[in-house]
């Protein structure tokens, strides 16, 4: 079993990861469009925002009207947040610095390991959701922007909540 300091370091790093996952889940910049030089449109998993200097946001009215990529990304990100919350509770019970299960050392270390595995699975869900939504949307956006149907003043791109744009 790892030392208490290593367990605490891992726990605080996982808290940082959970907060980043929650922030990414609710942020609006999953997809970004620019019309002209000043008008911007941002689309997230829960709402879309648009405007020039003052931005107004509207929640999506129906889950079923959204594209399947957005619905799938929503589900995976929410699953990741839920699994992270359960992992927080499980790993707290299994850490050396807590008083839970003090008389069962082997069970306590197994509980801590299960909590860590749950954190890793949650991180894989988060990492898979961002690039998947980003890649599919980027491919469709690139194909659409090269056609002559859309005006050249409409520029589309991916926002900051997706994967690394390089």
Short mmCIF file of C-alpha atoms in Angstrom, two decimals:
data_model
loop_
_atom_site.label_atom_id
_atom_site.label_comp_id
_atom_site.label_asym_id
_atom_site.label_seq_id
_atom_site.Cartn_x
_atom_site.Cartn_y
_atom_site.Cartn_z
CA UNK A 1 0.00 0.00 0.00
CA UNK A 2 1.29 3.47 -0.87
CA UNK A 3 2.32 5.99 1.77
CA UNK A 4 -0.21 8.48 3.11
CA UNK A 5 1.55 11.35 1.34
CA UNK A 6 1.32 9.61 -2.04
CA UNK A 7 -2.34 8.80 -1.44
CA UNK A 8 -3.12 12.41 -0.57
CA UNK A 9 -1.22 13.66 -3.62
CA UNK A 10 -3.18 11.29 -5.85
CA UNK A 11 -6.45 12.28 -4.19
CA UNK A 12 -5.82 16.02 -4.67
CA UNK A 13 -4.77 15.47 -8.29
CA UNK A 14 -7.96 13.51 -8.86
CA UNK A 15 -9.97 16.37 -7.33
CA UNK A 16 -8.30 18.66 -9.86
CA UNK A 17 -9.30 16.25 -12.63
CA UNK A 18 -12.90 16.09 -11.39
CA UNK A 19 -13.15 19.89 -11.37
CA UNK A 20 -11.73 20.06 -14.91
CA UNK A 21 -14.25 17.44 -16.05
CA UNK A 22 -17.17 19.32 -14.50
CA UNK A 23 -15.96 22.61 -16.00
CA UNK A 24 -15.55 21.07 -19.46
CA UNK A 25 -18.98 19.44 -19.24
CA UNK A 26 -20.75 22.73 -18.62
CA UNK A 27 -18.61 25.10 -20.69
CA UNK A 28 -20.12 26.63 -23.81
CA UNK A 29 -17.11 26.54 -26.12
CA UNK A 30 -17.37 23.04 -27.58
CA UNK A 31 -17.90 24.53 -31.03
CA UNK A 32 -17.22 28.07 -32.24
CA UNK A 33 -18.40 29.90 -35.36
CA UNK A 34 -17.55 33.38 -36.57
CA UNK A 35 -19.80 35.26 -38.97
CA UNK A 36 -17.96 38.27 -40.25
CA UNK A 37 -15.40 39.91 -38.01
CA UNK A 38 -17.46 40.59 -34.90
CA UNK A 39 -20.38 38.16 -34.59
CA UNK A 40 -19.56 34.92 -32.75
CA UNK A 41 -21.63 31.82 -32.08
CA UNK A 42 -20.64 29.28 -29.42
CA UNK A 43 -22.29 25.90 -29.00
CA UNK A 44 -21.91 23.71 -25.95
CA UNK A 45 -23.49 20.52 -24.70
CA UNK A 46 -26.25 22.37 -22.84
CA UNK A 47 -26.69 25.78 -24.52
CA UNK A 48 -25.69 27.99 -27.40
CA UNK A 49 -24.50 31.58 -27.16
CA UNK A 50 -24.22 34.29 -29.79
CA UNK A 51 -23.59 37.98 -30.07
CA UNK A 52 -21.24 40.80 -30.92
CA UNK A 53 -20.07 42.68 -27.85
CA UNK A 54 -22.86 41.38 -25.62
CA UNK A 55 -23.40 37.64 -25.72
CA UNK A 56 -26.77 36.02 -25.03
CA UNK A 57 -27.17 32.33 -24.24
CA UNK A 58 -30.13 30.00 -24.66
CA UNK A 59 -30.55 26.50 -23.23
CA UNK A 60 -31.38 23.77 -25.72
CA UNK A 61 -35.11 23.09 -25.60
CA UNK A 62 -35.11 19.38 -26.38
CA UNK A 63 -32.59 16.60 -25.99
CA UNK A 64 -33.97 14.73 -28.98
CA UNK A 65 -33.44 17.62 -31.41
CA UNK A 66 -29.67 17.64 -30.85
CA UNK A 67 -27.28 15.73 -33.12
CA UNK A 68 -26.37 12.24 -31.95
CA UNK A 69 -22.73 13.27 -31.41
CA UNK A 70 -23.79 15.90 -28.89
CA UNK A 71 -26.16 13.48 -27.14
CA UNK A 72 -23.44 10.82 -26.91
CA UNK A 73 -20.86 13.33 -25.65
CA UNK A 74 -23.34 14.58 -23.04
CA UNK A 75 -23.96 11.03 -21.83
CA UNK A 76 -20.26 10.13 -21.63
CA UNK A 77 -19.34 13.34 -19.81
CA UNK A 78 -22.17 12.90 -17.29
CA UNK A 79 -21.12 9.27 -16.78
CA UNK A 80 -17.58 10.48 -16.14
CA UNK A 81 -18.76 13.03 -13.56
CA UNK A 82 -20.93 10.42 -11.81
CA UNK A 83 -18.14 7.83 -11.77
CA UNK A 84 -15.74 10.46 -10.39
CA UNK A 85 -18.16 11.26 -7.56
CA UNK A 86 -18.42 7.57 -6.63
CA UNK A 87 -14.63 7.22 -6.89
CA UNK A 88 -14.20 10.15 -4.48
CA UNK A 89 -16.29 8.34 -1.88
CA UNK A 90 -14.66 4.94 -2.43
CA UNK A 91 -11.10 6.24 -2.37
CA UNK A 92 -11.78 8.34 0.74
CA UNK A 93 -12.80 5.19 2.59
CA UNK A 94 -9.66 3.35 1.44
CA UNK A 95 -7.05 6.00 2.22
CA UNK A 96 -4.61 5.45 5.12
CA UNK A 97 -5.33 8.85 6.64
CA UNK A 98 -9.03 8.06 7.27
CA UNK A 99 -10.48 6.04 10.16
CA UNK A 100 -12.79 3.88 8.07
CA UNK A 101 -11.99 0.13 8.15
CA UNK A 102 -8.89 0.55 10.35
CA UNK A 103 -9.02 -3.05 11.51
CA UNK A 104 -9.07 -4.45 7.93
CA UNK A 105 -5.79 -3.33 6.35
CA UNK A 106 -6.02 -5.57 3.28
CA UNK A 107 -9.61 -4.56 2.52
CA UNK A 108 -8.69 -0.91 2.98
CA UNK A 109 -5.86 -1.10 0.43
CA UNK A 110 -8.14 -2.93 -2.02
CA UNK A 111 -10.78 -0.21 -1.58
CA UNK A 112 -8.21 2.51 -2.27
CA UNK A 113 -7.06 0.68 -5.39
CA UNK A 114 -10.66 0.29 -6.64
CA UNK A 115 -11.20 4.03 -6.13
CA UNK A 116 -8.05 4.79 -8.13
CA UNK A 117 -9.15 2.49 -10.96
CA UNK A 118 -12.54 4.21 -11.00
CA UNK A 119 -10.76 7.57 -11.34
CA UNK A 120 -8.74 6.24 -14.26
CA UNK A 121 -11.84 4.93 -16.04
CA UNK A 122 -13.54 8.27 -15.47
CA UNK A 123 -10.55 10.05 -16.97
CA UNK A 124 -10.63 7.78 -20.01
CA UNK A 125 -14.32 8.63 -20.49
CA UNK A 126 -13.56 12.35 -20.33
CA UNK A 127 -10.62 12.07 -22.68
CA UNK A 128 -12.63 10.00 -25.15
CA UNK A 129 -15.61 12.36 -25.14
CA UNK A 130 -13.69 15.54 -25.99
CA UNK A 131 -11.70 14.36 -29.03
CA UNK A 132 -14.59 12.26 -30.35
CA UNK A 133 -16.95 15.23 -30.47
CA UNK A 134 -14.15 17.45 -31.71
CA UNK A 135 -12.98 15.11 -34.49
CA UNK A 136 -16.43 14.33 -35.88
CA UNK A 137 -17.57 17.93 -35.75
CA UNK A 138 -14.28 19.16 -37.22
CA UNK A 139 -14.58 16.72 -40.14
CA UNK A 140 -18.17 17.73 -40.89
CA UNK A 141 -17.33 21.43 -40.49
CA UNK A 142 -14.37 21.15 -42.85
CA UNK A 143 -16.42 19.37 -45.49
CA UNK A 144 -19.23 21.91 -45.26
CA UNK A 145 -16.98 24.96 -45.32
CA UNK A 146 -15.31 23.87 -48.58
CA UNK A 147 -18.57 23.66 -50.51
CA UNK A 148 -19.76 26.60 -52.56
CA UNK A 149 -23.21 26.55 -50.91
CA UNK A 150 -22.12 28.48 -47.81
CA UNK A 151 -20.87 32.05 -48.03
CA UNK A 152 -17.17 32.65 -47.52
CA UNK A 153 -17.86 35.08 -44.66
CA UNK A 154 -19.03 32.21 -42.42
CA UNK A 155 -16.02 30.71 -40.67
CA UNK A 156 -16.47 27.67 -38.46
CA UNK A 157 -14.10 26.10 -36.01
CA UNK A 158 -13.84 24.11 -32.84
CA UNK A 159 -13.95 25.79 -29.45
CA UNK A 160 -11.65 25.47 -26.49
CA UNK A 161 -13.53 22.67 -24.70
CA UNK A 162 -12.69 20.00 -27.28
CA UNK A 163 -9.30 18.50 -27.98
CA UNK A 164 -6.04 20.16 -28.86
CA UNK A 165 -6.63 21.85 -32.27
CA UNK A 166 -3.11 21.19 -33.56
#
